[in-house]
mmCIF file of C-alpha atoms and ligand atoms in Angstrom:
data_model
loop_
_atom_site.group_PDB
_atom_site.id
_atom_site.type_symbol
_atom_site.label_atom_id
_atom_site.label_comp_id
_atom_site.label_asym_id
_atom_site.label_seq_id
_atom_site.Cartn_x
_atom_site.Cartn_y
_atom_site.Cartn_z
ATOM 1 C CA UNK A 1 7.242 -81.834 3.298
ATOM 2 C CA UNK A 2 4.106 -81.717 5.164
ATOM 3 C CA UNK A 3 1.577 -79.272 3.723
ATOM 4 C CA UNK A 4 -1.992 -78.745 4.724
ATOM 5 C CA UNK A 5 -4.394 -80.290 2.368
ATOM 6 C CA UNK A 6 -6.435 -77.223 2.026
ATOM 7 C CA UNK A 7 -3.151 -75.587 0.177
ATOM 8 C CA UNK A 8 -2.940 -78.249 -1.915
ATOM 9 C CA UNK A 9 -6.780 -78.039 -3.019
ATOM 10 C CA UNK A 10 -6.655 -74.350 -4.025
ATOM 11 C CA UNK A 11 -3.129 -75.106 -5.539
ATOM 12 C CA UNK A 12 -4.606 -78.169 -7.546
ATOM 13 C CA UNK A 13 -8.002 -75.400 -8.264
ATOM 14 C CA UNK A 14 -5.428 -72.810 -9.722
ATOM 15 C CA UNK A 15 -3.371 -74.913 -11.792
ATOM 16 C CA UNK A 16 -6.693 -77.202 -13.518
ATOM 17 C CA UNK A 17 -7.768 -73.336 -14.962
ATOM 18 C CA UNK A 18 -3.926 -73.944 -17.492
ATOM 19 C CA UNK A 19 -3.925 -76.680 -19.619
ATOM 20 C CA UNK A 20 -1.797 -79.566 -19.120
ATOM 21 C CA UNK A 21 -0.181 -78.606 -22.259
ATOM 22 C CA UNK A 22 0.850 -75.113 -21.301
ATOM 23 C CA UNK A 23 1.837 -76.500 -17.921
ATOM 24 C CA UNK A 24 4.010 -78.786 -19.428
ATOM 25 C CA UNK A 25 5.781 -76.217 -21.674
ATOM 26 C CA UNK A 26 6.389 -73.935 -18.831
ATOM 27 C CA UNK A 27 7.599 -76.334 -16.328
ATOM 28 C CA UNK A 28 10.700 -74.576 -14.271
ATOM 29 C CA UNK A 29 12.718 -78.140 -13.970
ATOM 30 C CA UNK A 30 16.326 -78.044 -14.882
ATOM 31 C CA UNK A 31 15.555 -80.410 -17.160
ATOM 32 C CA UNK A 32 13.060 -77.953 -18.964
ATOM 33 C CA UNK A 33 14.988 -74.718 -18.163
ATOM 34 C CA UNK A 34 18.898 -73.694 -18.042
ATOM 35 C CA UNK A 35 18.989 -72.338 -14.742
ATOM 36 C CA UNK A 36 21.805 -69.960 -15.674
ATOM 37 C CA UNK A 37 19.451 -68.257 -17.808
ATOM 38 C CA UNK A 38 15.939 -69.387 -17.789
ATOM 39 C CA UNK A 39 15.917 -70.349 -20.902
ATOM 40 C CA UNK A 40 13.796 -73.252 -22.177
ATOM 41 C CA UNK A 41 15.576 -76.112 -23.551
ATOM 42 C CA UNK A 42 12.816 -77.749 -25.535
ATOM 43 C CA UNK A 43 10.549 -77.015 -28.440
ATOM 44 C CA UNK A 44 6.952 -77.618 -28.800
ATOM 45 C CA UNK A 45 7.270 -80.831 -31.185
ATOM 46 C CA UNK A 46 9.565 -82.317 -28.172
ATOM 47 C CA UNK A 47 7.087 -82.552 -25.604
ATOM 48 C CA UNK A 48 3.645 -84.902 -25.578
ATOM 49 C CA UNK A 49 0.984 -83.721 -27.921
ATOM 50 C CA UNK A 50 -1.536 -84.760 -25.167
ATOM 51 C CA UNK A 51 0.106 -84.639 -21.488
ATOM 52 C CA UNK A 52 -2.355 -85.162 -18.616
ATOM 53 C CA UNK A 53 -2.023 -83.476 -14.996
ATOM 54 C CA UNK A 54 -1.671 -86.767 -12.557
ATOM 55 C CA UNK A 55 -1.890 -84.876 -9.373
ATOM 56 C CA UNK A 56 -0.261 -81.709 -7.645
ATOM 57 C CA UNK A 57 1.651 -81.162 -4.532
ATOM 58 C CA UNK A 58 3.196 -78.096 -3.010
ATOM 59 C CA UNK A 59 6.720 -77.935 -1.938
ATOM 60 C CA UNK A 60 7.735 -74.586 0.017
ATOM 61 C CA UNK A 61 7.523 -72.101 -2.571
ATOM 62 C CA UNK A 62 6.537 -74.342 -5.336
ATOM 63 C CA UNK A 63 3.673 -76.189 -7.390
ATOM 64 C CA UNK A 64 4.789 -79.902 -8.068
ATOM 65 C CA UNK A 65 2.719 -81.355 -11.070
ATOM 66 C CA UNK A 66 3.106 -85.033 -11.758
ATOM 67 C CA UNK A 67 2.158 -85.374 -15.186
ATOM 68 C CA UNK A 68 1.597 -88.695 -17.863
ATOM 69 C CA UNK A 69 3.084 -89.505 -19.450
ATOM 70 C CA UNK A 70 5.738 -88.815 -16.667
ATOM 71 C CA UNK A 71 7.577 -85.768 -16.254
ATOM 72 C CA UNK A 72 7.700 -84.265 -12.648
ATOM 73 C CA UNK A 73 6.701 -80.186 -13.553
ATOM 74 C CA UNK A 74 7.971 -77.224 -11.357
ATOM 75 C CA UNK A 75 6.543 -73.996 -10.946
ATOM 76 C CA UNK A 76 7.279 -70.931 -8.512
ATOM 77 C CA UNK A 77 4.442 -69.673 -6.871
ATOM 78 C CA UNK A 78 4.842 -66.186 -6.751
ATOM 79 C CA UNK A 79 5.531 -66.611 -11.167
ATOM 80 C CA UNK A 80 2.312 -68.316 -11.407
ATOM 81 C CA UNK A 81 0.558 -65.773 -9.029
ATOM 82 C CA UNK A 82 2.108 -62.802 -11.623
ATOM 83 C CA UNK A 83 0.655 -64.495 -14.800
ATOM 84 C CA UNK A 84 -2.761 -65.306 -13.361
ATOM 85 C CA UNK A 85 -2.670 -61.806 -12.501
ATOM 86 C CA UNK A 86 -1.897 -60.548 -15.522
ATOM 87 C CA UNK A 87 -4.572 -62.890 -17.612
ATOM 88 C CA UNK A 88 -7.363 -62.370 -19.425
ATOM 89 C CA UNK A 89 -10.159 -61.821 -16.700
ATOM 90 C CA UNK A 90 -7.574 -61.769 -13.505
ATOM 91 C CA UNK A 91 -7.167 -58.223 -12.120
ATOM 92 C CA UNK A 92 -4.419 -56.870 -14.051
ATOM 93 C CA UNK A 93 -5.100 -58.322 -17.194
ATOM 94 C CA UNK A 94 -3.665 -56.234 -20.181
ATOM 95 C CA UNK A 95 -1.824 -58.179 -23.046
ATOM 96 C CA UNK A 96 0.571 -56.805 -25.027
ATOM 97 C CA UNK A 97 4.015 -55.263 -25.117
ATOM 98 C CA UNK A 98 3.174 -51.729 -23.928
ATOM 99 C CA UNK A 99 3.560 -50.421 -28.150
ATOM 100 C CA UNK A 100 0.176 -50.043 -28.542
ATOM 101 C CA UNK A 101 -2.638 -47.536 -27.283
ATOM 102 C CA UNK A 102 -3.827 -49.572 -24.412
ATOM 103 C CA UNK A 103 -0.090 -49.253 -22.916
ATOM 104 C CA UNK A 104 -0.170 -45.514 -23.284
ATOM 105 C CA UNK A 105 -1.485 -42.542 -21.486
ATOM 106 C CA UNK A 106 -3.537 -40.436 -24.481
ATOM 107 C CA UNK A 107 -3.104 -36.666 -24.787
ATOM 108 C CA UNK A 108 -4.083 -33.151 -25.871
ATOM 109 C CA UNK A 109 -2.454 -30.327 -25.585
ATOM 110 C CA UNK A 110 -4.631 -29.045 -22.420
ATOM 111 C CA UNK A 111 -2.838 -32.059 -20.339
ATOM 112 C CA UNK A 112 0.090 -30.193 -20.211
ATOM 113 C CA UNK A 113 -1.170 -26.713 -18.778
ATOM 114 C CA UNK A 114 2.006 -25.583 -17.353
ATOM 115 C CA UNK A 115 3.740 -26.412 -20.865
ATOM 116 C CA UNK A 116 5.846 -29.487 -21.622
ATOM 117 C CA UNK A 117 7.327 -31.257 -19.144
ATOM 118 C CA UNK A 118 10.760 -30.883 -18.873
ATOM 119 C CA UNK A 119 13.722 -32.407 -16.241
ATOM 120 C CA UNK A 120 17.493 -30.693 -15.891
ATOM 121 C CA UNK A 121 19.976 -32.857 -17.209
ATOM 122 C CA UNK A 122 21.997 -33.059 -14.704
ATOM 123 C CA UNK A 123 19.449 -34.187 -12.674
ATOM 124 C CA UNK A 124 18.621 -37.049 -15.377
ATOM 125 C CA UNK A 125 22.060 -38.301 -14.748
ATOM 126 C CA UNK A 126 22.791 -37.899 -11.335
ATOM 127 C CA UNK A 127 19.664 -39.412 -10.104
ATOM 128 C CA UNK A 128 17.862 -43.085 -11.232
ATOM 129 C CA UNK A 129 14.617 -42.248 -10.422
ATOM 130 C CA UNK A 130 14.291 -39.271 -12.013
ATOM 131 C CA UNK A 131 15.564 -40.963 -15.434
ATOM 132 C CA UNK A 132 13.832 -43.780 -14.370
ATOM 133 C CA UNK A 133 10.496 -41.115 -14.755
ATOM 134 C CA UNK A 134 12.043 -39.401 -17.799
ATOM 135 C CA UNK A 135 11.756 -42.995 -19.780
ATOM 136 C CA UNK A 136 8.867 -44.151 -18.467
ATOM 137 C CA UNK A 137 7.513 -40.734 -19.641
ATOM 138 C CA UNK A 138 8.595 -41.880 -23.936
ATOM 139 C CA UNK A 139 6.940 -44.974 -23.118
ATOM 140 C CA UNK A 140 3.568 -43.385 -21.790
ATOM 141 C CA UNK A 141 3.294 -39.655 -23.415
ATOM 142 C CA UNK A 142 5.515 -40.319 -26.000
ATOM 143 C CA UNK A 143 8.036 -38.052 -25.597
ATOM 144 C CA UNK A 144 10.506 -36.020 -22.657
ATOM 145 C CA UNK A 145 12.129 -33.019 -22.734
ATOM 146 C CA UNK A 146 15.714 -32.439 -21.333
ATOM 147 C CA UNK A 147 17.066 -28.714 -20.531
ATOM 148 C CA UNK A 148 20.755 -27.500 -19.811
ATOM 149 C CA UNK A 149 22.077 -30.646 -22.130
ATOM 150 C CA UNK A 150 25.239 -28.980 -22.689
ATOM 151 C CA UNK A 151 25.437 -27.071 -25.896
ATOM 152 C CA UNK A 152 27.979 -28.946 -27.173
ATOM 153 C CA UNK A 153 27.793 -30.805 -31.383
ATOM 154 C CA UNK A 154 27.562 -34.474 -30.912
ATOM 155 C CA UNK A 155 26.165 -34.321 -27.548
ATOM 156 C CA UNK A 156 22.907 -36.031 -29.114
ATOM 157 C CA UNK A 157 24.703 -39.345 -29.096
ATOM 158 C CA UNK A 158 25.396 -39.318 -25.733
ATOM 159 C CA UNK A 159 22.086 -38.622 -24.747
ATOM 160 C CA UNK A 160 20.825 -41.590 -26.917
ATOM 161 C CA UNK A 161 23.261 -43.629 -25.064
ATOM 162 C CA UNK A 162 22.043 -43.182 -21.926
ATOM 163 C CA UNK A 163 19.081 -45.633 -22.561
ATOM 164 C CA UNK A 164 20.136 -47.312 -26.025
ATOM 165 C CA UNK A 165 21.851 -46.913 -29.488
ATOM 166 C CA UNK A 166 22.066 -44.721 -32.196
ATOM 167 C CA UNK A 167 20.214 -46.250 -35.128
ATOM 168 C CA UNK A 168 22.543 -44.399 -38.216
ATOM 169 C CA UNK A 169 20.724 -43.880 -41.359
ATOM 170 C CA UNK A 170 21.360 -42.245 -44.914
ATOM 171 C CA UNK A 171 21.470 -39.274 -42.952
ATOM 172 C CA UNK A 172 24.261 -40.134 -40.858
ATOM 173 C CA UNK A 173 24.955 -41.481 -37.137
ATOM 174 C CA UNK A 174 23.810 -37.524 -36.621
ATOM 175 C CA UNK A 175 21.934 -35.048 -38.490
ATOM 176 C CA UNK A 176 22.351 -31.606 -38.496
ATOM 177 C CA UNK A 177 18.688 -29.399 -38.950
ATOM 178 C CA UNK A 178 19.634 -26.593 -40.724
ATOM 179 C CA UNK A 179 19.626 -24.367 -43.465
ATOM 180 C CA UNK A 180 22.131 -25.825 -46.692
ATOM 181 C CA UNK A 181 22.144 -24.350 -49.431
ATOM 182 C CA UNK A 182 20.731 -27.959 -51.461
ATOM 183 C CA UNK A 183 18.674 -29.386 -48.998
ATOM 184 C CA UNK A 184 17.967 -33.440 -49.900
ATOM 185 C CA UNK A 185 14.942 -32.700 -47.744
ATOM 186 C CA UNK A 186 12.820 -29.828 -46.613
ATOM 187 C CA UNK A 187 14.007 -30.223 -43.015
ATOM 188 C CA UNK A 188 17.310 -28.757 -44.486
ATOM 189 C CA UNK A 189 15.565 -25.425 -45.317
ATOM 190 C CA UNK A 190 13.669 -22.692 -43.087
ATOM 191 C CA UNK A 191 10.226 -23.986 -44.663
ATOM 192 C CA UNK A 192 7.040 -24.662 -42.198
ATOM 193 C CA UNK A 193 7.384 -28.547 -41.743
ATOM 194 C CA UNK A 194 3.702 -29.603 -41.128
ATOM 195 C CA UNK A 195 2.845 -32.577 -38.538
ATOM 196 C CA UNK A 196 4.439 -36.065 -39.607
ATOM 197 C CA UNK A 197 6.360 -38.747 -38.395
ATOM 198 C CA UNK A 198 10.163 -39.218 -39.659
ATOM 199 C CA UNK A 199 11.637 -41.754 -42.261
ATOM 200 C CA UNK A 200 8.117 -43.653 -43.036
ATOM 201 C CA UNK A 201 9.974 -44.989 -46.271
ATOM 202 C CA UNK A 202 12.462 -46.904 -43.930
ATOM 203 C CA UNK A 203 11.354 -50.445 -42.495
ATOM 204 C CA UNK A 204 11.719 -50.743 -39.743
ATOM 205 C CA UNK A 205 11.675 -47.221 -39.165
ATOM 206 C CA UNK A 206 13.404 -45.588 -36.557
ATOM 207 C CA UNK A 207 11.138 -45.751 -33.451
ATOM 208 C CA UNK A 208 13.141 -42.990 -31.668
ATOM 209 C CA UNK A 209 14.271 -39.644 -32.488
ATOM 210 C CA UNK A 210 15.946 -37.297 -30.479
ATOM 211 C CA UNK A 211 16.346 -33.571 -31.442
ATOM 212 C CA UNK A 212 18.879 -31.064 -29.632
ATOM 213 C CA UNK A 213 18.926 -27.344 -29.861
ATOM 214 C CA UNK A 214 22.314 -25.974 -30.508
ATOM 215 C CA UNK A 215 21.020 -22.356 -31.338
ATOM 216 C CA UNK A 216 17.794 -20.922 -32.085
ATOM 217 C CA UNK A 217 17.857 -17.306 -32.386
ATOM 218 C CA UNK A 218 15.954 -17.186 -35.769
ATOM 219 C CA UNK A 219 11.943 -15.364 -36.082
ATOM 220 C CA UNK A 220 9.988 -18.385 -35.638
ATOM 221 C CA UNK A 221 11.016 -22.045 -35.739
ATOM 222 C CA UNK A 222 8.736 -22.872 -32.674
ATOM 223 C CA UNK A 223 8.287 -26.734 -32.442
ATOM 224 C CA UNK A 224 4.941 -28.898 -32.042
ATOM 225 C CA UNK A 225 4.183 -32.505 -31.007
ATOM 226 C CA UNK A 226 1.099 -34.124 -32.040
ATOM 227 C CA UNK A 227 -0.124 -37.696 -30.483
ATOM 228 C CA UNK A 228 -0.538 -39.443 -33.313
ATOM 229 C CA UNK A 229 -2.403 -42.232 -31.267
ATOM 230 C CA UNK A 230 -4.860 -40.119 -29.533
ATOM 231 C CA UNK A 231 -5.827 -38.850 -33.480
ATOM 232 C CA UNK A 232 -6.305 -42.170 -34.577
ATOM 233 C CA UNK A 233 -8.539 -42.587 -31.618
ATOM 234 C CA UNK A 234 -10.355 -39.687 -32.173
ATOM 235 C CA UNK A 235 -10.404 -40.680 -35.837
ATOM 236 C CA UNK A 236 -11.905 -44.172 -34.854
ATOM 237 C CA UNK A 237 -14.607 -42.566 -32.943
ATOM 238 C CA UNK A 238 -15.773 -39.952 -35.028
ATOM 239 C CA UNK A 239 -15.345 -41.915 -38.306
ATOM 240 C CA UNK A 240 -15.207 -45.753 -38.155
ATOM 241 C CA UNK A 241 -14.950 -45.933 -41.549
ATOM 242 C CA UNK A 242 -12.198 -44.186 -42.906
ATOM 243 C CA UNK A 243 -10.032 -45.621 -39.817
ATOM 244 C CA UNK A 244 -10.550 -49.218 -41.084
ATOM 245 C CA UNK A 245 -10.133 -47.720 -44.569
ATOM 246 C CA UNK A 246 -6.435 -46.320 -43.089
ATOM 247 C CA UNK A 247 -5.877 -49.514 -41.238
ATOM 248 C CA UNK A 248 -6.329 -51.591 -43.517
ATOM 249 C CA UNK A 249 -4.226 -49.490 -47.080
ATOM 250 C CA UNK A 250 -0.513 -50.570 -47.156
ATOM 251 C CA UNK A 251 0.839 -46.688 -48.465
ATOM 252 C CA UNK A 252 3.954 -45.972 -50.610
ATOM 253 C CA UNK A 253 6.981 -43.995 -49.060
ATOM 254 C CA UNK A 254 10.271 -43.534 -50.810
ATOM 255 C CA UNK A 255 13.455 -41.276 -49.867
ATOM 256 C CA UNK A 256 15.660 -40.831 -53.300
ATOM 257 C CA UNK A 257 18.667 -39.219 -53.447
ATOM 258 C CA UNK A 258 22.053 -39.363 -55.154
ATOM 259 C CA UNK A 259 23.012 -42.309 -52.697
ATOM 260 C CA UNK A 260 19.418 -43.678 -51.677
ATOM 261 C CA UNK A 261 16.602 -45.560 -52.583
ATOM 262 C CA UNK A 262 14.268 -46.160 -49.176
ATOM 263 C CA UNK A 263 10.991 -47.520 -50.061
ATOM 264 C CA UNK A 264 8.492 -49.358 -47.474
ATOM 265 C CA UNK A 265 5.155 -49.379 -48.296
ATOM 266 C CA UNK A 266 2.971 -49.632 -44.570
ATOM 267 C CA UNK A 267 -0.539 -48.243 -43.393
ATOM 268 C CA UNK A 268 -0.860 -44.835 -42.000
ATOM 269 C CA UNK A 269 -2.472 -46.513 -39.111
ATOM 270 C CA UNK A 270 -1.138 -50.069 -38.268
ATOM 271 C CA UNK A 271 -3.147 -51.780 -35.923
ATOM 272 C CA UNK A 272 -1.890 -54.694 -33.963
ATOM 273 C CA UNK A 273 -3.777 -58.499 -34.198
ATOM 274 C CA UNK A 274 -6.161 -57.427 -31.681
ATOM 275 C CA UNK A 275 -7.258 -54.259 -33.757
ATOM 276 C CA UNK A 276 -5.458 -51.870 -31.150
ATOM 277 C CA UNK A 277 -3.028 -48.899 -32.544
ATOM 278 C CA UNK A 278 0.649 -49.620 -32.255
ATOM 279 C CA UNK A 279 1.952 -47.154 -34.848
ATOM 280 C CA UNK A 280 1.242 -43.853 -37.376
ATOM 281 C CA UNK A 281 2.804 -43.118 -40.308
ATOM 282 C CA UNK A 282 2.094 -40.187 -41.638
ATOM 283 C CA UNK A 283 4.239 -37.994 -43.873
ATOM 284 C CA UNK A 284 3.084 -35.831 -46.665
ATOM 285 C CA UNK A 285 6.600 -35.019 -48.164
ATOM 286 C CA UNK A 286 7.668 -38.608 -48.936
ATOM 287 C CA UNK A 287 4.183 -40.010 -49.603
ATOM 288 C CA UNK A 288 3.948 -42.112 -53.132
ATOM 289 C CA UNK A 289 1.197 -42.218 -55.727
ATOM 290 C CA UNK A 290 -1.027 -45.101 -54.573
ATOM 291 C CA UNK A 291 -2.232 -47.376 -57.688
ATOM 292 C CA UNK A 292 -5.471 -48.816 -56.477
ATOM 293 C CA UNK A 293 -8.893 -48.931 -57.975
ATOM 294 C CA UNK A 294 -10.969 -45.735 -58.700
ATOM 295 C CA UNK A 295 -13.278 -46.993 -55.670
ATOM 296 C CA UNK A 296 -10.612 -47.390 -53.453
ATOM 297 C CA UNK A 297 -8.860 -44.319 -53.762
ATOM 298 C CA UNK A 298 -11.979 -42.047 -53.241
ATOM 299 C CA UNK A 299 -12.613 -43.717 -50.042
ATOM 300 C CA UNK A 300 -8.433 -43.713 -49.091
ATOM 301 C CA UNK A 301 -8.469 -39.719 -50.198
ATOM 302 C CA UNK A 302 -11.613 -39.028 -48.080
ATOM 303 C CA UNK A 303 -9.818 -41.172 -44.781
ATOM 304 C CA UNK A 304 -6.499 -39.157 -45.172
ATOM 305 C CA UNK A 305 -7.806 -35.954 -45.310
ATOM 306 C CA UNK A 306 -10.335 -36.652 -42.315
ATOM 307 C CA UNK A 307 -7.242 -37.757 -40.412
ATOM 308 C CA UNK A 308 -5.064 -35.263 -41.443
ATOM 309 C CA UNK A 309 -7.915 -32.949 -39.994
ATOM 310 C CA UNK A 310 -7.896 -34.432 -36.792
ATOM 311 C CA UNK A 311 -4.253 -34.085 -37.091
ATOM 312 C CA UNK A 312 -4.253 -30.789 -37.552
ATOM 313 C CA UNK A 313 -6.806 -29.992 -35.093
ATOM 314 C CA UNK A 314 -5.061 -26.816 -32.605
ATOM 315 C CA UNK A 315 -5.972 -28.572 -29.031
ATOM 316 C CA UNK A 316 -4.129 -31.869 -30.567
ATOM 317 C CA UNK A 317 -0.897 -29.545 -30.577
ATOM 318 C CA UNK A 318 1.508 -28.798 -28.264
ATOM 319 C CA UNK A 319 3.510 -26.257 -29.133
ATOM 320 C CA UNK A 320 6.599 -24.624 -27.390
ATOM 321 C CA UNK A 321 10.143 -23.502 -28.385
ATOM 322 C CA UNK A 322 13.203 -25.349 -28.170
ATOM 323 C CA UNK A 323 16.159 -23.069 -26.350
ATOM 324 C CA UNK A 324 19.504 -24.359 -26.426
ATOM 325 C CA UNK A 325 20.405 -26.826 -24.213
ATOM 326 C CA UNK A 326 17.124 -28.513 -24.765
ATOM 327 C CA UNK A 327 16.859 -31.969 -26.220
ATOM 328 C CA UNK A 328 13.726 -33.611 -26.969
ATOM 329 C CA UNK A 329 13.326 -37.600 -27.167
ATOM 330 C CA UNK A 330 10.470 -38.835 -28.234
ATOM 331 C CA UNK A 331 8.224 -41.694 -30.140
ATOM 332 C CA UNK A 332 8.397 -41.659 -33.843
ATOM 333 C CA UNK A 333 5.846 -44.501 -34.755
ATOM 334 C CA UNK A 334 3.662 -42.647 -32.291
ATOM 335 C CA UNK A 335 4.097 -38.615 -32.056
ATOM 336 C CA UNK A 336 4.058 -36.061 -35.241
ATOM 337 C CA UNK A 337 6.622 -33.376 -35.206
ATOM 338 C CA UNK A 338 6.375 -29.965 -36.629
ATOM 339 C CA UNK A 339 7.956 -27.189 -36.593
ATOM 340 C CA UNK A 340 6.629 -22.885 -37.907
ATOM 341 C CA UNK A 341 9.000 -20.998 -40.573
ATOM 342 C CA UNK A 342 11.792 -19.081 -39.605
ATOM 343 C CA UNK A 343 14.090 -16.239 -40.782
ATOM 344 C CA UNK A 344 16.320 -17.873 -42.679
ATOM 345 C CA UNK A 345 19.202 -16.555 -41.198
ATOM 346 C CA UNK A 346 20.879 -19.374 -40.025
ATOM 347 C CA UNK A 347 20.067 -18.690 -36.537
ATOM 348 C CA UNK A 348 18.381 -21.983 -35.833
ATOM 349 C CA UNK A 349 20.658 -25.385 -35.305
ATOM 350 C CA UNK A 350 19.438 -28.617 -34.419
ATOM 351 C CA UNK A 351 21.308 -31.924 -33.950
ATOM 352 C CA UNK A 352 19.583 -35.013 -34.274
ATOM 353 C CA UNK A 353 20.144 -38.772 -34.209
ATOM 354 C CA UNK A 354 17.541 -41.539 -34.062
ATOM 355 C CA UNK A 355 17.361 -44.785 -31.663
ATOM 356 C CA UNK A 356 14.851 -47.122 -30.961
ATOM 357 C CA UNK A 357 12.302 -48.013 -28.448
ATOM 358 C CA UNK A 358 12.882 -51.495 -27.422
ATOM 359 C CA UNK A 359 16.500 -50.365 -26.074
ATOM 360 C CA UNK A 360 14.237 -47.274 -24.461
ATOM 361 C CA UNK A 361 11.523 -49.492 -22.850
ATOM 362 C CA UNK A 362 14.594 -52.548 -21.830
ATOM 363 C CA UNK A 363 16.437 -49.531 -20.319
ATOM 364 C CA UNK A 364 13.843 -48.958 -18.384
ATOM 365 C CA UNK A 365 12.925 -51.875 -16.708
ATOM 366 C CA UNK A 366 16.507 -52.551 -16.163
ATOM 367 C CA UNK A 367 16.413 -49.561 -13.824
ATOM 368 C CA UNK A 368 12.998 -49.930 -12.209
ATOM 369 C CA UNK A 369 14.990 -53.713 -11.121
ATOM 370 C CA UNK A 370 17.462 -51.430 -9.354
ATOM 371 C CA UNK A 371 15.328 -48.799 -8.080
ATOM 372 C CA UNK A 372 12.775 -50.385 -5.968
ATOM 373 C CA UNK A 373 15.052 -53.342 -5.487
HETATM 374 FE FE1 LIG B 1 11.144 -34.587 -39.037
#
C-alpha cells in the first residue's frame, strides 16, 4: 500500500516519543495478542530486554514497526491516538482509575440547592440513559438517590443487581436498620449515629452501600451525607500537617460479636502512590486503641479531631429525609453517613445490603458502550 511519505514522517515522529520497549509489549499482532480477546500472550521476561525500532510504515488504519531484533509490531491508529491523548502532557491526560479525588466532582452541601438529587425508579429501569446518569452520578458525587422503589423487604437486592452484586457480610446478604431489643451495633437502636463510613474493620471493605426506606414515620431519623473526600481536601489545605499525619497512621478497627472477629487496621485517609485521596475511613464506634509512641499519638489525636471538625462542619452536610420508597446508593470508602435520633417507636425501617464499586463503575461503561453506540 502506497502511502504518502509525509504520513509516514509524523507516524514515525509519534511513535519515536514510546520506547521501543513499550512498543514492543503492546504490539497488536496475533502473535502478541489473542484476537478473541485482546489478551496478551507474552510476559515481560519473553520479549528482548533491548528491542530497537528499525523503521515504520503505515498500512490503512495501522502503524507497522519493524523492530530488531525482528518482530513485525502492529498498532491501530485510532488506540494509539486514545493513549497519547490520555498521557502525561497530551490533552486529556489524567491517570488513574477514576477512585481517587482527581476522578471525582467535590461537594458541599450548597451544590445541591434544590436538595438531593433524586430519579423515579421506574424511570431508572425503563430508560439506559437515565441509569446510565444515575451511576455515573456514585462514581462522581458519590452517591444517587432512587424514589418510588417499591416498598417491598428484599427489594434492596434487586436494586444492587441492577449494576453489580451483593457483597454479604456478618450482617447478612441484607440488613435490617432498626430498633432490636440487643442491638450488636448502635445502628440497631434509635441513637444519633454521627458521620462515618461503614465496616472500616473489614478489608476490603465494602465500597458500596445501599440503604432503602421501608417506613419512617418516627420524630426524627433524618439522614446526612458527608464527602469524605472534599474534607480531606479541605483538611489538606487548611492543615498540611495533620493530613500527612492521617495519611500516613495505619488505625485499628475491630467488629466483635458472638460470631465475629473483623479487624483491619488502615489510615483514616489513604492516599494513592501519587499522594491523591482514594479512600476515608472514619468511624468512631469501632475505632481501636492505637499503641504508638507518646509523640505520635499527640500529633494523631490533634489530626483526628481537626478532621473530625471539618467533618462535622454544617455546609459539609447534606441533610434530607428518607420517605419510603427511597433508596440511597452510595460510596462507602468515600461518603460519611449519619443519621439524627428518633422516637423509638419502631416507626423507622431501613433495609440495607452492601456491593461494590468496581461492578458499579464496569456497569457503567458497559452501558455508555451501548448508549452512544
Ligand atoms: Fe452506617
Amino acid at each position: 500500500m502506497n502511502v504518502p511519505l509525509t504520513e509516514v514522517r509524523d507516524l514515525s515522529g509519534r511513535l519515536a516519543r514510546w520506547p521501543a520497549i513499550w512498543l514492543r509489549d503492546n504490539c497488536h499482532c496475533v502473535d502478541c495478542r489473542d484476537p478473541r480477546n485482546d489478551q496478551k500472550l507474552f510476559g515481560i521476561t519473553d520479549l528482548p530486554r533491548d528491542p530497537s525500532v528499525l523503521g515504520v510504515t503505515a498500512d490503512g488504519g495501522r502503524a507497522i514497526v519493524e523492530f530488531d531484533p525482528p518482530h513485525r509490531g502492529e498498532y491501530p491508529l485510532d488506540w494509539l491516538a486514545a493513549l497519547e491523548a490520555g498521557r502525561d502532557g497530551g490533552p486529556g491526560a489524567r491517570r488513574g482509575d477514576d477512585r481517587t479525588e482527581a476522578g471525582k466532582r467535590l461537594w458541599r452541601a450548597a451544590d445541591f440547592a434544590g436538595g438531593a438529587p433524586s430519579t423515579r425508579w421506574a424511570d431508572y429501569l425503563a430508560d439506559p440513559a437515565v441509569r446510565l446518569r444515575c451511576l455515573a452520578s456514585v462514581r462522581e458525587l458519590g452517591f444517587a438517590l432512587l424514589r418510588e422503589v417499591p416498598v417491598v423487604e428484599g427489594t434492596v437486592v434487586e436494586v444492587a443487581e441492577t449494576f453489580g452484586y451483593v457483597r454479604r457480610t456478618n450482617y447478612g446478604e441484607i440488613f435490617d436498620v432498626r430498633v432490636v431489643a440487643e442491638p450488636n451495633n448502635l445502628a440497631f437502636t434509635s441513637q444519633v449515629i454521627t458521620p462515618h463510613t461503614d465496616n472500616p474493620y473489614r478489608d476490603p471493605v465494602p465500597t458500596i452501600q445501599l440503604l432503602h426506606c421501608l417506613a419512617n414515620a418516627a420524630e426524627g431519623g433524618d439522614s446526612g451525607l458527608v464527602d469524605g473526600f472534599a474534607a480531606a481536601a479541605l483538611l489538606r489545605e487548611e492543615a498540611p500537617e495533620a493530613f500527612a499525619v492521617l495519611a500516613g497512621t495505619p488505625v485499628p478497627f475491630q467488629f466483635v460479636d458472638a460470631a465475629t472477629v473483623l479487624r483491619a487496621e488502615r489510615p483514616l485517609i489513604g492516599v494513592d502512590p501519587l499522594g491523591r485521596i482514594r479512600e476515608v475511613r472514619f468511624n468512631n464506634r469501632s475505632m481501636q486503641p492505637l499503641a504508638l509512641s507518646s509523640a505520635e499519638l499527640v500529633e494523631f489525636y490533634a489530626a483526628y479531631r481537626r478532621f473530625a471538625e471539618v467533618l462535622e462542619r454544617p455546609e459539609l452536610r447534606l441533610e434530607f429525609r428518607l420517605a419510603p420508597g427511597d433508596c440511597l446508593v452510595f460510596d462507602n470508602v468515600r461518603l460519611l453517613h449519619a443519621r439524627s435520633a428518633y422516637s423509638d417507636s419502631g416507626g423507622r425501617h431501613l433495609q440495607g445490603c452492601y456491593a461494590d464499586l468496581d461492578s458499579l463503575y464496569s456497569a457503567e461503561a458497559a452501558l455508555r458502550r451501548r448508549v452512544t453506540a
